[in-house]
Tab-separated table of C-alpha atoms in Angstrom:
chain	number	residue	atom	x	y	z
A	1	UNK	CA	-13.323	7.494	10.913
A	2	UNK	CA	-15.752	4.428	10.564
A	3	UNK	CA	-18.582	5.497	12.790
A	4	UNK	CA	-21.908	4.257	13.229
A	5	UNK	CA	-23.365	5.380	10.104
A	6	UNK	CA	-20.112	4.846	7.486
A	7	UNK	CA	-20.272	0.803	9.524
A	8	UNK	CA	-23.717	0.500	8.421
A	9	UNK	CA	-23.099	2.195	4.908
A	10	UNK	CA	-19.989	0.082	4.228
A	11	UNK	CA	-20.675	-2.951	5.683
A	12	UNK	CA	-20.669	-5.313	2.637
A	13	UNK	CA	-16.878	-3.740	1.651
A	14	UNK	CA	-15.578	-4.595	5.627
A	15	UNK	CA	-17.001	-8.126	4.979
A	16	UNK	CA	-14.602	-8.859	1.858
A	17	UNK	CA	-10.965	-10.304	3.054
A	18	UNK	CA	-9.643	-7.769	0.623
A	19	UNK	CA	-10.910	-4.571	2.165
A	20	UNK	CA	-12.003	-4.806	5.707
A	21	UNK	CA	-11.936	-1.698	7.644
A	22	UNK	CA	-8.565	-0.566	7.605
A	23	UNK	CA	-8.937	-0.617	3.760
A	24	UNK	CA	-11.988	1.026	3.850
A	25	UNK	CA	-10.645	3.723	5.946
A	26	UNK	CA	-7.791	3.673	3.581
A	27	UNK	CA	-10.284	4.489	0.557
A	28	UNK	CA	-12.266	6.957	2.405
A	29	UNK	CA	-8.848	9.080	3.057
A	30	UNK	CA	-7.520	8.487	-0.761
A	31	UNK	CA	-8.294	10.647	-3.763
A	32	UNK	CA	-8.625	9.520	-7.303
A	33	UNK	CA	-8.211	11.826	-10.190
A	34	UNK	CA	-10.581	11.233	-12.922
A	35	UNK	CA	-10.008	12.890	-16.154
A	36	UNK	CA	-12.845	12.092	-18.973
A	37	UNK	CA	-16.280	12.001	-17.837
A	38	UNK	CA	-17.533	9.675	-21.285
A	39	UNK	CA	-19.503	6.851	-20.528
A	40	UNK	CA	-16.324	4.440	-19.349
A	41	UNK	CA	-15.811	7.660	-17.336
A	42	UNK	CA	-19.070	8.238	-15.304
A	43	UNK	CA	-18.924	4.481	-14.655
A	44	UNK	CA	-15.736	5.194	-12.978
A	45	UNK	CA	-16.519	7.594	-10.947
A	46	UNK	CA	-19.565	6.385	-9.916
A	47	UNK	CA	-18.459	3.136	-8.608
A	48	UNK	CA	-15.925	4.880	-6.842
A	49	UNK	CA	-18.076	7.194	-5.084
A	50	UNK	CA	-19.862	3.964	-4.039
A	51	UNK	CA	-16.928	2.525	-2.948
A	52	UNK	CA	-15.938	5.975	-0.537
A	53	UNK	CA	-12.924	7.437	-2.353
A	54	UNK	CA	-12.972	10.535	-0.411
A	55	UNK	CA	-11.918	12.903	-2.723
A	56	UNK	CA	-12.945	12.558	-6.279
A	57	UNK	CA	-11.309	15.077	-9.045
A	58	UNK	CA	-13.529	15.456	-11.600
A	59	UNK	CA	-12.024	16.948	-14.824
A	60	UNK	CA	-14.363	17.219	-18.129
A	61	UNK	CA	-15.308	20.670	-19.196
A	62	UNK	CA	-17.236	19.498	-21.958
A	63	UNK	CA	-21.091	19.947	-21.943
A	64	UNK	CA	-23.494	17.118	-21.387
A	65	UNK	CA	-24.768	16.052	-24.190
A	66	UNK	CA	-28.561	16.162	-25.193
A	67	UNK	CA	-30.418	13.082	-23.516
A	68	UNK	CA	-27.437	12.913	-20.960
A	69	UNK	CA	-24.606	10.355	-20.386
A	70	UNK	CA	-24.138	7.121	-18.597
A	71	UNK	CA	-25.078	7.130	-14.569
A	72	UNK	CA	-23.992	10.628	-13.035
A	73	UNK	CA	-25.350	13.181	-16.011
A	74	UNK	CA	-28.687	13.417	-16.583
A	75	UNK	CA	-30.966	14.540	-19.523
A	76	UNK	CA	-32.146	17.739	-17.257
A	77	UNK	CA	-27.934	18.784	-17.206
A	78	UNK	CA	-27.416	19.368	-21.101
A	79	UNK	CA	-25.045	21.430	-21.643
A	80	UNK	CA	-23.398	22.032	-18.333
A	81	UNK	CA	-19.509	21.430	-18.439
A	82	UNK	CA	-19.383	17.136	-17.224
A	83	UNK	CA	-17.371	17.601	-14.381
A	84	UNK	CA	-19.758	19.854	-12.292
A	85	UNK	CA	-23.116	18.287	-13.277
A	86	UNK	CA	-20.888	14.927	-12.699
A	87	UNK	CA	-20.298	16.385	-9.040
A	88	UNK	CA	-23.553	17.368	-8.296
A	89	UNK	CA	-24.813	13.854	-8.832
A	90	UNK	CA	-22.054	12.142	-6.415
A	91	UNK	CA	-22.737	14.539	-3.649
A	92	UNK	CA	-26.261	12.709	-3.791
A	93	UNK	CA	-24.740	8.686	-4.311
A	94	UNK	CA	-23.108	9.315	-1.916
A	95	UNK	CA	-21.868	12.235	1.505
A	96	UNK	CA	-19.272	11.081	1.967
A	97	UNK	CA	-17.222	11.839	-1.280
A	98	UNK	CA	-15.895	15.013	-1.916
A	99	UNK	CA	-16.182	16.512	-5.244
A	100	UNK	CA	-13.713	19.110	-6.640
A	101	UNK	CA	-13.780	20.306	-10.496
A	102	UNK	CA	-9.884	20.194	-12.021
A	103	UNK	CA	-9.004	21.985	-15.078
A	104	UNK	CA	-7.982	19.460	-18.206
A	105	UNK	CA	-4.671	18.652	-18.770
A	106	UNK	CA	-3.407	19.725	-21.875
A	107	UNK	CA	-1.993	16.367	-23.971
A	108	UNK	CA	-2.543	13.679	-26.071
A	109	UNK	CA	-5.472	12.143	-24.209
A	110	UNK	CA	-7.758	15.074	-25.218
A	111	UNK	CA	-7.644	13.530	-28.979
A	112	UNK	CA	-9.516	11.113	-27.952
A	113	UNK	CA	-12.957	11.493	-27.545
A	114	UNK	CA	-14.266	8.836	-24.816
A	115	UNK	CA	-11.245	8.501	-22.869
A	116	UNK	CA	-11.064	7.986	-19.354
A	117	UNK	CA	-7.333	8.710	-17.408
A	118	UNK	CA	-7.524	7.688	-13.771
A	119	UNK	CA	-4.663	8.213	-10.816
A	120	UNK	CA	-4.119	9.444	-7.505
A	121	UNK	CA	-2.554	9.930	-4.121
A	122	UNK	CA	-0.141	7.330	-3.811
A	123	UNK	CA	-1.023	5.314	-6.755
A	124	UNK	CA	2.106	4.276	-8.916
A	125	UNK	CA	0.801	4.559	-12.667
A	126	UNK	CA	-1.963	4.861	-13.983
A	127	UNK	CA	-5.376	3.474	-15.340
A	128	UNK	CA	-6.051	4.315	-18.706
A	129	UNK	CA	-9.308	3.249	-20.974
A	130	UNK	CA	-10.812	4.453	-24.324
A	131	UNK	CA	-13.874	3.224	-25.330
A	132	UNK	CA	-15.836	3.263	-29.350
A	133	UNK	CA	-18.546	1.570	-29.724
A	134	UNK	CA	-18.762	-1.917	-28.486
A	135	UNK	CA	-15.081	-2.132	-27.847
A	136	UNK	CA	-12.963	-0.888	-25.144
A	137	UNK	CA	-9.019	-0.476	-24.761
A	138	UNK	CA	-7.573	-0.090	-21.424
A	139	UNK	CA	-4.490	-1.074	-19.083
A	140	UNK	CA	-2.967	-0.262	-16.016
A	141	UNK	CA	0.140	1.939	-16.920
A	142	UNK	CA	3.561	2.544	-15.459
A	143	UNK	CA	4.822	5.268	-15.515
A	144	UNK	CA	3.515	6.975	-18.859
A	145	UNK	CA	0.845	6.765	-20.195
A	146	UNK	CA	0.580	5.737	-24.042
A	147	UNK	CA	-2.374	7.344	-25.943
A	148	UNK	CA	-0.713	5.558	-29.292
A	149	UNK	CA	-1.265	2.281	-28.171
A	150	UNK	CA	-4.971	2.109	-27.111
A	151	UNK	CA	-5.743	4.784	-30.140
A	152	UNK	CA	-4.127	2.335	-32.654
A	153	UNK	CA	-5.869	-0.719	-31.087
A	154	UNK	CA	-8.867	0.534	-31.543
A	155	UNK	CA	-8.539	2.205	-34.854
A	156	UNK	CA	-7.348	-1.884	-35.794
A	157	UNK	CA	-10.964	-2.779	-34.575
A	158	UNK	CA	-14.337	-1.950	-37.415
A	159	UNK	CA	-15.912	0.947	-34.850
A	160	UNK	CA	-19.286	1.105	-34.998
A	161	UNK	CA	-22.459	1.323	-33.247
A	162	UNK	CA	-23.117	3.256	-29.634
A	163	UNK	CA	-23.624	0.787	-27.491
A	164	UNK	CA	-22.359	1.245	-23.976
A	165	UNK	CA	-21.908	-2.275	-22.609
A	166	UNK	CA	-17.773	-1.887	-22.901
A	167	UNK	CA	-18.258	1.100	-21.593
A	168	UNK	CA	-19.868	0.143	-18.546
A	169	UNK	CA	-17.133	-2.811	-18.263
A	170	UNK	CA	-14.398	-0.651	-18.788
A	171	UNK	CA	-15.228	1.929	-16.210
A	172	UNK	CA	-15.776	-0.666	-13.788
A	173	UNK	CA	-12.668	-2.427	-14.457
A	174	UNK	CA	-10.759	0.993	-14.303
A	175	UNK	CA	-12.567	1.803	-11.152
A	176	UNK	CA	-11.527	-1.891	-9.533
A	177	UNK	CA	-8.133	-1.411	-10.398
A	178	UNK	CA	-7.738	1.597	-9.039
A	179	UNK	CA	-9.233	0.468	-5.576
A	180	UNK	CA	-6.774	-2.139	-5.701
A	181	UNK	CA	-4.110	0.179	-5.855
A	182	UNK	CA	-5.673	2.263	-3.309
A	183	UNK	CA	-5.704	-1.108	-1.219
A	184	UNK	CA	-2.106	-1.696	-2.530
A	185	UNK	CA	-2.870	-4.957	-4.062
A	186	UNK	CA	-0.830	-5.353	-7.356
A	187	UNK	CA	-2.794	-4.746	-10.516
A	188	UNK	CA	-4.587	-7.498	-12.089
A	189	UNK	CA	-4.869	-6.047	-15.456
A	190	UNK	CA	-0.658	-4.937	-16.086
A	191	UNK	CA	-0.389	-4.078	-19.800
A	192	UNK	CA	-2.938	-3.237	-22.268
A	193	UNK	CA	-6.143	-5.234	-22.926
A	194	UNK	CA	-9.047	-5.025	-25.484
A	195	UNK	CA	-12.267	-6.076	-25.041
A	196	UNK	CA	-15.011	-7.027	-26.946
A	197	UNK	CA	-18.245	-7.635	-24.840
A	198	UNK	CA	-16.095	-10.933	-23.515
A	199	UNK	CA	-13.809	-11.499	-21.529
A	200	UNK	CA	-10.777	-8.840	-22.179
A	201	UNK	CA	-8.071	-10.472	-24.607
A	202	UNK	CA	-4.524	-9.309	-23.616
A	203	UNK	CA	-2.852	-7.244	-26.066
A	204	UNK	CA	0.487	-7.398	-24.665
A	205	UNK	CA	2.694	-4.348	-23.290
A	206	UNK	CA	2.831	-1.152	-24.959
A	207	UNK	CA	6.190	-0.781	-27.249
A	208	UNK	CA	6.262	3.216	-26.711
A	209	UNK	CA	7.036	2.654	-22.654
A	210	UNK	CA	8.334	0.528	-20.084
A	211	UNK	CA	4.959	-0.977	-19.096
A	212	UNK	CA	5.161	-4.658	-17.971
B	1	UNK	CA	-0.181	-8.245	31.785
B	2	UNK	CA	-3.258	-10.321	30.592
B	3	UNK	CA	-4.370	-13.910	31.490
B	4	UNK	CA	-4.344	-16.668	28.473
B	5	UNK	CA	-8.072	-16.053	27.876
B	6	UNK	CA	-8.588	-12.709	28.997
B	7	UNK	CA	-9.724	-10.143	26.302
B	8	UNK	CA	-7.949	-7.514	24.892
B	9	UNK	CA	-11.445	-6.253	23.735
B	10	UNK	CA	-15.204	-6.849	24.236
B	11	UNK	CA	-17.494	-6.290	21.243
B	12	UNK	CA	-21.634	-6.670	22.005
B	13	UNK	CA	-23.622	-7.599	19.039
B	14	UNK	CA	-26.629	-8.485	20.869
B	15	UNK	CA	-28.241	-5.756	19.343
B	16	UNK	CA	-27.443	-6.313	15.406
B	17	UNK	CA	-28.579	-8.824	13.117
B	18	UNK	CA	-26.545	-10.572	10.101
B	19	UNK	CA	-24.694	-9.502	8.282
B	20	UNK	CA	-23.441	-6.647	11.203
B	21	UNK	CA	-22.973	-8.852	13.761
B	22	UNK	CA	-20.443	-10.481	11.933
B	23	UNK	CA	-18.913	-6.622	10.666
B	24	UNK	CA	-18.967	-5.963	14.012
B	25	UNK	CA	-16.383	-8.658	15.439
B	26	UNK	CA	-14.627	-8.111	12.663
B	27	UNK	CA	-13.928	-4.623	12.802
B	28	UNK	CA	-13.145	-5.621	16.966
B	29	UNK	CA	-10.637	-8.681	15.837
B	30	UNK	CA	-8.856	-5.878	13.490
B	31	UNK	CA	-8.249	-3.427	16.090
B	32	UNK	CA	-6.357	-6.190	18.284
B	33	UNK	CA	-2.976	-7.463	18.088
B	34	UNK	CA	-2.297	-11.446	16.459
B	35	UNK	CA	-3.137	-13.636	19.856
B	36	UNK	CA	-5.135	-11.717	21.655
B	37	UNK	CA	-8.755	-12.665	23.049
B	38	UNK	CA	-11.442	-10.597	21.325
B	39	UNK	CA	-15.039	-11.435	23.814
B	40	UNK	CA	-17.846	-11.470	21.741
B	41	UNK	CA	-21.618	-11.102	23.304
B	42	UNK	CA	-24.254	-12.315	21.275
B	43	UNK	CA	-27.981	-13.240	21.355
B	44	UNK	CA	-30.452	-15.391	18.998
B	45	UNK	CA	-29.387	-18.831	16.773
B	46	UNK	CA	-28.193	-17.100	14.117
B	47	UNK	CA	-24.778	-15.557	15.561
B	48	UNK	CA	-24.291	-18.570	17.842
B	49	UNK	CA	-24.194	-20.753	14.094
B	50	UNK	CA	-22.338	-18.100	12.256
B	51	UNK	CA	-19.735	-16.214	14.109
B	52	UNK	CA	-18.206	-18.804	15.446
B	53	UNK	CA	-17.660	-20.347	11.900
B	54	UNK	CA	-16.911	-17.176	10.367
B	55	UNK	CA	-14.320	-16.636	12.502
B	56	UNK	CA	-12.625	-19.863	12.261
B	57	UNK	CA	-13.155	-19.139	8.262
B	58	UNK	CA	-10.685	-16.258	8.731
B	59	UNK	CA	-8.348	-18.414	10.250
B	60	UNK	CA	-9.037	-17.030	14.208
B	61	UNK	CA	-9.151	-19.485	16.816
B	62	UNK	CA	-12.813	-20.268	18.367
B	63	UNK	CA	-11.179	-20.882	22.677
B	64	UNK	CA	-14.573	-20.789	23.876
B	65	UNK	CA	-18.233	-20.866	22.501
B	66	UNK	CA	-20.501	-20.540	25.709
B	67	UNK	CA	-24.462	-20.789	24.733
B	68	UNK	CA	-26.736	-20.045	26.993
B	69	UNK	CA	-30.233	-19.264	26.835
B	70	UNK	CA	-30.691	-15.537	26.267
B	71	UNK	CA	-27.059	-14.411	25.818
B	72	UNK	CA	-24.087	-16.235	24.474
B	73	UNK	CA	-20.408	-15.445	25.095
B	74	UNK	CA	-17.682	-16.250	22.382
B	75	UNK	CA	-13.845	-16.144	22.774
B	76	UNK	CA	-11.933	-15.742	19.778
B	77	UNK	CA	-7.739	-15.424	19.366
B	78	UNK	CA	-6.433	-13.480	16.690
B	79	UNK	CA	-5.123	-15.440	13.882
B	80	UNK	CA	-2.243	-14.086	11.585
């Protein structure tokens, strides 16, 4: 699987201790689902197409907005559903990623405007962020997966403002986690977090589940 | 059944610069078994100074550095 080219292209991920290139063959045959292509969302993806997930599932019918959204959906894409302007622009980050479009799953999470679910072949739990304004909720979840707890946390928080900063953290921190998994390395976030444009402050387990 | 020193695998890097020479015996030390003999061939400074460190780095066992002056062998057993 890592031939010439993919050696060349994922060179600086065989050079960590962490990955080498059994676990980059391991995330080139994994998929990640990634439901909620907000800003926290396109961050996701996108750093996991860099990283060589294999096979993304894109789910976000929703159209672009005007002026466009975070890495993967440009200005020129308004108003095409997320997911497929979203997979358009990962076929070009990157070949080797496969792209499908999913259709949502109906639940809680859609409440939620910029809210970004993300699980997968052989990943136990999930990775769940919401994002508003400068703040971002998130938490790797066993299990279930509590849209209560990271609605109320942030509803606790004054939203306000657009700016995407804990966005862009909390897709990247979803998308690390996620890798870890992948890599089956035990989560380094368990529980729910909030963050504030610092370093995340735990917020302890969710009382609606059983996560740790 | 192999000698003490005699490689399970022979990876030439004489044709890649840093970082991939170093990507290169790495990928080669993965695909043998714990105490086996990877042979590395390299050529220039820079992999003489750095693989040989690197490798110890990783915990692998350096058994023979041989410089020479165009082409340079290195012997390296897999650590756990």
């Amino acid at each position: 699987m890592l031939d010439d080219l993919r050696i060349e292209r994922y060179a600086r991920h065989i050079l960590l201790r962490e990955v080498g290139g059994v676990g980059q063959e391991r995330i080139l045959s994994s998929t990640v689902e990634v439901e909620g292509l907000g800003e926290a969302g396109c961050w996701a993806a996108t750093y996991l197409a860099l990283a060589g997930v294999g096979r993304l599932l894109l789910v976000d019918p929703r159209p672009v907005p005007a002026g466009g959204l975070g890495p993967l959906l440009p200005f020129s894409e308004e108003g095409r559903p997320r997911d497929r302007a979203a997979a358009a622009s990962i076929g070009a980050l990157n070949p080797d990623v496969v792209t499908s479009v999913g259709a949502p799953v109906p639940g809680e999470m859609r409440e939620i405007a910029e809210t970004v679910r993300l699980g997968g072949d052989g990943i136990q739990g999930v990775y769940l962020v919401a994002t508003r304004g400068e703040r971002a909720v998130g938490g790797w979840i066993d299990g279930h997966e509590c849209v209560a707890c990271v609605e109320a946390a942030l509803e606790a928080e004054d939203a306000s403002g657009t700016a995407p900063p804990a966005a862009a953290l909390a897709g990247s921190t979803a998308a690390s986690e996620i890798l870890a998994a992948i890599l089956q390395q035990a989560p380094r976030r368990r529980g729910l977090w909030l963050h504030r444009l610092g370093e995340p402050e735990a917020i302890g387990a969710c009382p609606h589940g059983d996560a740790a | 059944m192999r000698g003490v020193s005699e490689p399970a695998r022979v990876v030439d890097v004489r044709a890649h610069v840093c970082p991939m020479t170093w990507v290169r015996v790495k990928l080669g030390l993965e695909a043998i078994r714990e105490g086996e003999i990877l042979e590395v061939w390299m050529r220039g400074d820079e992999p003489l100074r750095n693989l040989p460190r690197s490798a110890a780095g990783e915990g692998h066992e350096v058994v023979l550095c041989e410089p020479s002056e165009s082409d340079h062998r290195l012997l390296i057993r897999k650590g756990g």
